[in-house]
mmCIF file of C-alpha atoms and ligand atoms in Angstrom:
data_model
loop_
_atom_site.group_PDB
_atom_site.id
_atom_site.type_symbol
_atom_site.label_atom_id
_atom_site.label_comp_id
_atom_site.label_asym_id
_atom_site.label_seq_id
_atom_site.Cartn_x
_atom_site.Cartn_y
_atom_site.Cartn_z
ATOM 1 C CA UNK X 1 -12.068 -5.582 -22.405
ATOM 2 C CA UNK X 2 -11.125 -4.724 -18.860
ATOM 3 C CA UNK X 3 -12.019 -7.873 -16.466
ATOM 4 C CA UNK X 4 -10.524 -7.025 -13.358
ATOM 5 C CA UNK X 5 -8.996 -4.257 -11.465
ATOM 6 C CA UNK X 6 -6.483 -4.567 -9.040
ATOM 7 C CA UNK X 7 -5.822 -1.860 -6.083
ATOM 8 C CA UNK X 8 -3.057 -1.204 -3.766
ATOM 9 C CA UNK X 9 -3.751 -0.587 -0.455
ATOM 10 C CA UNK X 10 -2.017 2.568 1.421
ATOM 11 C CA UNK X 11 -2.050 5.683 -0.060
ATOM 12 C CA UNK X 12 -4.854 3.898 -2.960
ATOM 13 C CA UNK X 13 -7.802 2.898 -0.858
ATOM 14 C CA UNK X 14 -7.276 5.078 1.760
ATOM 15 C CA UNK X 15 -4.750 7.334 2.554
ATOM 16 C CA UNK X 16 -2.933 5.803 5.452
ATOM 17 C CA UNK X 17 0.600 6.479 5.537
ATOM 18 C CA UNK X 18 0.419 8.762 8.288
ATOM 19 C CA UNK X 19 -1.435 6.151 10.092
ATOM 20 C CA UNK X 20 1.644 3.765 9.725
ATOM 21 C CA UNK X 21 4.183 6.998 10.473
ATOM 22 C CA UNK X 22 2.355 7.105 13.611
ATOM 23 C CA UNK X 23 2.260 3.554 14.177
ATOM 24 C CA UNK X 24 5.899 2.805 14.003
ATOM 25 C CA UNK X 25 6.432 5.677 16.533
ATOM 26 C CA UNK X 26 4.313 4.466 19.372
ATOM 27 C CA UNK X 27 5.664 1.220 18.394
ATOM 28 C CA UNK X 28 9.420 2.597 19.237
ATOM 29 C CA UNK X 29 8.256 4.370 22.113
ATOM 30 C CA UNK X 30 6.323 1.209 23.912
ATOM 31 C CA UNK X 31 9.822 -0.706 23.029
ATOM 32 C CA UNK X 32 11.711 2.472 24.997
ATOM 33 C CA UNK X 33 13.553 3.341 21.631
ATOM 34 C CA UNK X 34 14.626 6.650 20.948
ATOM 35 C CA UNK X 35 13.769 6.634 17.433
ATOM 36 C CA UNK X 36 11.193 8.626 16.030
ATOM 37 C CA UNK X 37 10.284 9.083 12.150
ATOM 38 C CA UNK X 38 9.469 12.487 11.072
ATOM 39 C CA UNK X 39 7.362 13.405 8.375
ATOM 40 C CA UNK X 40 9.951 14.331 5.993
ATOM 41 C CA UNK X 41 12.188 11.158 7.355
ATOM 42 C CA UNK X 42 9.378 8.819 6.897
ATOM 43 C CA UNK X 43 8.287 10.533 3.115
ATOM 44 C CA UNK X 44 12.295 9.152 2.329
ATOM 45 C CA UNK X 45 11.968 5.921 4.262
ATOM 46 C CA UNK X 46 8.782 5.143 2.013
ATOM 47 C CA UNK X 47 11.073 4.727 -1.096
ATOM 48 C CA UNK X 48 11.898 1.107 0.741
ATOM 49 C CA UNK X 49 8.078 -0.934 0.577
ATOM 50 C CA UNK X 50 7.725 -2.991 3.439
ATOM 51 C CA UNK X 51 7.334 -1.819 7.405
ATOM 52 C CA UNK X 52 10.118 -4.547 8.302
ATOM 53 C CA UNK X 53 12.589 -3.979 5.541
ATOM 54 C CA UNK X 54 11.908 0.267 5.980
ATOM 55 C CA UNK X 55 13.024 -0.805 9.969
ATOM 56 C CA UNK X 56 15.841 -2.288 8.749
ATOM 57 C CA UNK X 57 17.144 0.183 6.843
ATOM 58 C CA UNK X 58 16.718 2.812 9.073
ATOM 59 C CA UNK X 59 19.381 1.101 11.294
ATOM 60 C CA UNK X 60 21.517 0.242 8.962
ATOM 61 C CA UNK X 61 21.881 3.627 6.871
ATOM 62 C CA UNK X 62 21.690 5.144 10.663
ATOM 63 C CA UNK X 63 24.791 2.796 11.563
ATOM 64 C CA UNK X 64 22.268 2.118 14.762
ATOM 65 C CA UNK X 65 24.002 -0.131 17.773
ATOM 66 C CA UNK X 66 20.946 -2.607 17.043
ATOM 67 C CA UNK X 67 22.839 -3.586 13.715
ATOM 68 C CA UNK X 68 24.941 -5.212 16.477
ATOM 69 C CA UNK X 69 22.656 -7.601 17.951
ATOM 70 C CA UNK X 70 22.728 -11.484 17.804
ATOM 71 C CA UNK X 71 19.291 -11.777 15.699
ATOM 72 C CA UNK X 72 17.989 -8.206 14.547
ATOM 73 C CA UNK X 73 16.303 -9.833 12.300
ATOM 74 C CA UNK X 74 13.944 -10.978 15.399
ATOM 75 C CA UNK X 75 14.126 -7.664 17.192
ATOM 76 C CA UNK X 76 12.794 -5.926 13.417
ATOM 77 C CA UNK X 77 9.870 -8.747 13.695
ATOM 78 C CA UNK X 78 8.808 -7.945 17.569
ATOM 79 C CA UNK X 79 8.740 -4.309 16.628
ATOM 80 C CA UNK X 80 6.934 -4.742 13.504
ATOM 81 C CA UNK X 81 4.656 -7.263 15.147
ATOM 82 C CA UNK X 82 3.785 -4.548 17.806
ATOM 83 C CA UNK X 83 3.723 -1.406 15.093
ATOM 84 C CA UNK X 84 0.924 -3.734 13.370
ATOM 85 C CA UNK X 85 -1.223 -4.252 16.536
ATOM 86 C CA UNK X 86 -0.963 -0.068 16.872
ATOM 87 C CA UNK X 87 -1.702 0.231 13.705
ATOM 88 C CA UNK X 88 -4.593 -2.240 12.873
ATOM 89 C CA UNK X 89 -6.356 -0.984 16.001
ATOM 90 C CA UNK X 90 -6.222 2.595 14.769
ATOM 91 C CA UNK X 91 -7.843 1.081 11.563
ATOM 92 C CA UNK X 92 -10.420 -0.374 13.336
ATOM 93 C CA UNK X 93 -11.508 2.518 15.405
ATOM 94 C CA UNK X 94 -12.186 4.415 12.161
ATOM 95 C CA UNK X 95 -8.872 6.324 11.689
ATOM 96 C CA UNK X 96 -8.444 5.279 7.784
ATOM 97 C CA UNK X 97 -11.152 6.815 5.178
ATOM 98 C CA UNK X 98 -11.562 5.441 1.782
ATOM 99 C CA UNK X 99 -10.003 7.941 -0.394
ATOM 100 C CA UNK X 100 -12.874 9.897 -2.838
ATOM 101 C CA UNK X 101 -14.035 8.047 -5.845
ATOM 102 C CA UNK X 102 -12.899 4.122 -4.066
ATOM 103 C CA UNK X 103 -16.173 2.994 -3.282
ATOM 104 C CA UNK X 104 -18.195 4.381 -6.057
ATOM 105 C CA UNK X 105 -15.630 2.531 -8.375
ATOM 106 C CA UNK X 106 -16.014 -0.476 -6.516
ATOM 107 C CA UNK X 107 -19.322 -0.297 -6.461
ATOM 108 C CA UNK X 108 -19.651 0.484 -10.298
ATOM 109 C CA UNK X 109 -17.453 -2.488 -11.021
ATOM 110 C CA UNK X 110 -19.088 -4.953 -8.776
ATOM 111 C CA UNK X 111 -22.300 -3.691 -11.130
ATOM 112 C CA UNK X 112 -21.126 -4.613 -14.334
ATOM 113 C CA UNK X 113 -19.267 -7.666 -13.404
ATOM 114 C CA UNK X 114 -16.063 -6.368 -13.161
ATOM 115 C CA UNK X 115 -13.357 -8.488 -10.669
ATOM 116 C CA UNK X 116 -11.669 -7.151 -8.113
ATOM 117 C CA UNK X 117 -8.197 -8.037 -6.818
ATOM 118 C CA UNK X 118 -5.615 -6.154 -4.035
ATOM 119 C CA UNK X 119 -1.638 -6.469 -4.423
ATOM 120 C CA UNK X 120 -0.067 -4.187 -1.443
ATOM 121 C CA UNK X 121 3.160 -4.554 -0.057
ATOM 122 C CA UNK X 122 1.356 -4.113 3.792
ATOM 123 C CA UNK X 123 0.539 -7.132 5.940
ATOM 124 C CA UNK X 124 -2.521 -8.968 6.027
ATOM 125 C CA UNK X 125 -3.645 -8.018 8.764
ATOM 126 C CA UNK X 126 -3.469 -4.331 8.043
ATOM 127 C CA UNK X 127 -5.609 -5.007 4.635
ATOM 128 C CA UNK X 128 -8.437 -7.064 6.722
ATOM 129 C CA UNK X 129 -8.636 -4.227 8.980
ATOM 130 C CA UNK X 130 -9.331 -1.141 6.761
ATOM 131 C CA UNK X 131 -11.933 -3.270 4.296
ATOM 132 C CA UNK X 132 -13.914 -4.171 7.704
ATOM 133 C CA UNK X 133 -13.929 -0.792 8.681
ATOM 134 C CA UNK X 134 -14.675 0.127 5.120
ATOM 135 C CA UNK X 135 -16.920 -2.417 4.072
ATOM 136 C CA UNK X 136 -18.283 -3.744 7.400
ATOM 137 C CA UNK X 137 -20.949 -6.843 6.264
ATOM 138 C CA UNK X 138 -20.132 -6.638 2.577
ATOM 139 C CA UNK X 139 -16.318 -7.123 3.098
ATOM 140 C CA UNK X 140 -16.264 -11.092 3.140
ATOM 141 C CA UNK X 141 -15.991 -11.621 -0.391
ATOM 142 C CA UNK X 142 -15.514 -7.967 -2.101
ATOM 143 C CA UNK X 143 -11.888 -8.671 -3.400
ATOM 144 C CA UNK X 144 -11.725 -12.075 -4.991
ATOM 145 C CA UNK X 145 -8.052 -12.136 -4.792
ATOM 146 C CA UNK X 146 -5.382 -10.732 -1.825
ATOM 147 C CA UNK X 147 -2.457 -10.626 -2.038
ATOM 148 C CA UNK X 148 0.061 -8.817 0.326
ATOM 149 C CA UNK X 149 3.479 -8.217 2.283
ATOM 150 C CA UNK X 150 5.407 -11.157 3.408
ATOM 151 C CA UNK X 151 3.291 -13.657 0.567
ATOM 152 C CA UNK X 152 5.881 -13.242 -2.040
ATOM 153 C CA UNK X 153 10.085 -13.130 -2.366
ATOM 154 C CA UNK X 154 10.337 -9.483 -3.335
ATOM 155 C CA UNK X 155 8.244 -6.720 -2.533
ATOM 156 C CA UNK X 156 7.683 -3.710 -4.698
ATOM 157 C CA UNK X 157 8.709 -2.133 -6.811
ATOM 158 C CA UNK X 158 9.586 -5.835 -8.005
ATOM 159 C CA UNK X 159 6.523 -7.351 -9.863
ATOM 160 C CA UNK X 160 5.982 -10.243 -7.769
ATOM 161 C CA UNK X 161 2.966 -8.980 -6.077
ATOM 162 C CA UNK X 162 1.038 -8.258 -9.540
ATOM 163 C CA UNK X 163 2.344 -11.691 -11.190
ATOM 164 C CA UNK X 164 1.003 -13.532 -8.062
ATOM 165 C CA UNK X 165 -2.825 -11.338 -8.459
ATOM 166 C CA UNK X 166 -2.945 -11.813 -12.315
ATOM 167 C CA UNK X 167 -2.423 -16.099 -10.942
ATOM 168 C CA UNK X 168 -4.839 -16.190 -8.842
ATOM 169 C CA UNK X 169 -7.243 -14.809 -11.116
ATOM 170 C CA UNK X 170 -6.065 -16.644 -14.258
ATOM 171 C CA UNK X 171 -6.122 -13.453 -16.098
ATOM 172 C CA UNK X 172 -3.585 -11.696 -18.680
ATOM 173 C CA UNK X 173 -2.375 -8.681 -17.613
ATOM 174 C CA UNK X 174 -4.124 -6.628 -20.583
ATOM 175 C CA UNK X 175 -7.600 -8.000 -18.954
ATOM 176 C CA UNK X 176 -6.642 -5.669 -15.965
ATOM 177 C CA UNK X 177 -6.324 -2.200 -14.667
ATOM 178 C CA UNK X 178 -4.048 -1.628 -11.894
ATOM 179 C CA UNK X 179 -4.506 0.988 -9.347
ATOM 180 C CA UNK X 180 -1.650 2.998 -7.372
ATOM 181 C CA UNK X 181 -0.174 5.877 -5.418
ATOM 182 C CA UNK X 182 3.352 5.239 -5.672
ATOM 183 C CA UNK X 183 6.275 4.867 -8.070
ATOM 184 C CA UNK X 184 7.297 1.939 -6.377
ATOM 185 C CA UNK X 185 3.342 0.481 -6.870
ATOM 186 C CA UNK X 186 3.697 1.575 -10.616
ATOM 187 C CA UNK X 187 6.876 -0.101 -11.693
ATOM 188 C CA UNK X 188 6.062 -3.069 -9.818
ATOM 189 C CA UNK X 189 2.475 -3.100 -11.476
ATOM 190 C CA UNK X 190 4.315 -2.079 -15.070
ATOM 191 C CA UNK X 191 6.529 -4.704 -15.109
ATOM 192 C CA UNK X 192 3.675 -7.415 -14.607
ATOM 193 C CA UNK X 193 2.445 -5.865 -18.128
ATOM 194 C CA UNK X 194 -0.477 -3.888 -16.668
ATOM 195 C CA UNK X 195 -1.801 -1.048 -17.219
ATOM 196 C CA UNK X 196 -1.973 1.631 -14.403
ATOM 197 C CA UNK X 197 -3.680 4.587 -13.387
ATOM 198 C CA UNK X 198 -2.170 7.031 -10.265
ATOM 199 C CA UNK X 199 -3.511 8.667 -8.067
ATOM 200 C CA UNK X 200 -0.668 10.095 -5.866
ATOM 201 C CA UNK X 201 -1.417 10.320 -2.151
ATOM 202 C CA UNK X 202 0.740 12.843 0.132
ATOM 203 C CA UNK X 203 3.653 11.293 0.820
ATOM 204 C CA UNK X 204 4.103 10.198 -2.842
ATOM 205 C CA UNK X 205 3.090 13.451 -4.497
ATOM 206 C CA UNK X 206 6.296 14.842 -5.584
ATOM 207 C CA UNK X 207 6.967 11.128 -7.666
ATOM 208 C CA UNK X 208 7.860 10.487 -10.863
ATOM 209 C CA UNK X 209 4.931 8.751 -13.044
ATOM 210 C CA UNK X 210 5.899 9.132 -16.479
ATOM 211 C CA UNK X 211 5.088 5.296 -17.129
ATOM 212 C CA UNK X 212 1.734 5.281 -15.875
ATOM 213 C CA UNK X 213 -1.397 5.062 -17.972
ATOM 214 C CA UNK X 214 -3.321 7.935 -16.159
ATOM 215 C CA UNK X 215 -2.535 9.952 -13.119
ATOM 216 C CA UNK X 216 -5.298 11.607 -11.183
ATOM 217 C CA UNK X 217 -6.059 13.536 -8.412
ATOM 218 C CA UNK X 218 -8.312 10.818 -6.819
ATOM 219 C CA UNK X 219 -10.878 8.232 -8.259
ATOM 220 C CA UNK X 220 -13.515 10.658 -8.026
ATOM 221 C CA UNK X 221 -12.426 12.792 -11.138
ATOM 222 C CA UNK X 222 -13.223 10.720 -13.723
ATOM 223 C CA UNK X 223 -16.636 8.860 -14.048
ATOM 224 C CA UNK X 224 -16.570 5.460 -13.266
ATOM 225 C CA UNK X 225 -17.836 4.417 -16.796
ATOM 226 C CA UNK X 226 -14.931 6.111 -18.650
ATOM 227 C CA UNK X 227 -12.294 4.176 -15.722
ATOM 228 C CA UNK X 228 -14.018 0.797 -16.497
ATOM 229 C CA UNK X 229 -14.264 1.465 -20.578
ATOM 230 C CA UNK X 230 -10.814 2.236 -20.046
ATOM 231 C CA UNK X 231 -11.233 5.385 -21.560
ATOM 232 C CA UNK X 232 -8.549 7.083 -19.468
ATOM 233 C CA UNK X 233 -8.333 10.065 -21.982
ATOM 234 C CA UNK X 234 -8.647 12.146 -19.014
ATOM 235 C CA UNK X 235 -8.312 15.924 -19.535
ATOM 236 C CA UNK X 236 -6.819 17.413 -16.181
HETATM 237 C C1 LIG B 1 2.755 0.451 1.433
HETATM 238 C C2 LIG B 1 3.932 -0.087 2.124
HETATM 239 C C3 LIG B 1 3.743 -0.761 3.453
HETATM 240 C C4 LIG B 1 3.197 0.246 4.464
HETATM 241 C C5 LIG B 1 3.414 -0.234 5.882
HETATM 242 O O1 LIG B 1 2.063 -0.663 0.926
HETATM 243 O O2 LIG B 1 5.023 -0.017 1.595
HETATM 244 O O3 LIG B 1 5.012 -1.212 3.877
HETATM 245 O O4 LIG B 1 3.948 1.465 4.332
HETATM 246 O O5 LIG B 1 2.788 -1.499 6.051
HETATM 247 P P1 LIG B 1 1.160 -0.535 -0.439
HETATM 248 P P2 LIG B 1 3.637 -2.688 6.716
HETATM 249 O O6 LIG B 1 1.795 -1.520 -1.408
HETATM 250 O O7 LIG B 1 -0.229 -0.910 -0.007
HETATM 251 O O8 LIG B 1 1.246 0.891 -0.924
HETATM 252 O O9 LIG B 1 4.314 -2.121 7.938
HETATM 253 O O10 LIG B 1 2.621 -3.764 7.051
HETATM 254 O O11 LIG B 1 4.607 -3.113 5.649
HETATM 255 MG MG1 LIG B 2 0.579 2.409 -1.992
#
């Protein structure tokens, strides 16, 4: 019996990896860097989860002079530090939608006493953001459980994230449903042991999901009733 479900964040909830492509730009440009991440460079850069280890990478597979300096590991944090103000203020002024189907799930499982947990390799701050601008008033208190970015060793596709959200709630992980966009989300979430539906967003949509439960266009094209009875025999 399905007690919980547990959504990532970008590309799940809303579609906001554009949002974050952006965000790193004007992040390099207020820094005076000459970097900028095209679409098609930032739909590769995505296979590494994690805006400060996706920096990091970027210089080092661009053999970048900044792999040269005394602490880059400082210079990655400034720059992320200053991509997440960008970004969480673009969240804030309404640039991130809930994608179709989110709410009316969330709603649905709120109804029928479903829990509901987040595991997302993004900060904190980025996931406090988008449910106030989702969720305004009813926000305090919607997900039980949070967990994200830096709050565990390894981020996905490892399963640290999921085994952290199934501890907090002191369920198995055949009591839950997780929710994702990404391969990385769904190995991470399939090695924790649970169960996942897809919904590929547009920077993932050319992924391979073989493992997952479900994949779907968005939440909105199943009913919420079949999702939550975990009757995922969906017929695309
Ligand atoms: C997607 C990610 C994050 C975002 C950027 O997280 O991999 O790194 O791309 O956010 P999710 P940060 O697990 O929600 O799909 O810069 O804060 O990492
Ligand atoms: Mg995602």
């Amino acid at each position: 019996m399905l007690q919980a479900i547990i959504f990532d964040v970008d590309g799940t909830l809303a579609e906001t990896e554009e949002l974050h492509r952006i965000a790193f730009n004007t992040a390099f440009t207020d820094s005076g860097l000459p970097w900028h991440w095209s679409r098609e460079q930032y739909r590769k850069l995505l296979e590494v989860s994690g805006g400060k280890e996706r920096i990091r990478h970027f210089i080092e597979t661009e053999q970048l002079p900044e792999r040269e300096l005394d602490d880059v590991g400082e210079f990655i944090a400034g720059l992320h530090r200053q991509k997440t103000r960008v970004y969480t203020q673009a969240v804030i002024d309404g640039m991130a939608e809930l994608r179709p189907g989110v709410r009316a799930l969330i709603a649905a499982a709120q109804d029928v006493g479903v829990r509901l947990a987040i595991a997302t390799t993004t900060s904190l701050p980025n996931v406090e953001a988008l449910l106030q601008a989702a969720f305004r008033d009813s926000a305090e208190g919607l997900f039980e459980v949070i967990c994200a970015g830096d709050s565990v060793p390894a981020k996905k596709p490892a399963p640290d994230i999921y085994l952290d959200a199934l501890r907090q709630l002191d369920l198995p992980a055949d009591a839950c449903l997780a929710i994702e966009d990404s391969r990385n989300g769904l190995l991470s979430a399939q090695q924790a042991g649970i169960a996942t539906v897809v919904t590929p967003g547009i920077y993932t949509d050319d992924q391979d999901f073989s493992e997952a439960e479900l994949v779907l266009p968005d939440l909105g094209s199943m009913t919420v009733e079949e999702l939550l009875a975990g009757d995922l025999a969906y017929e695309s």
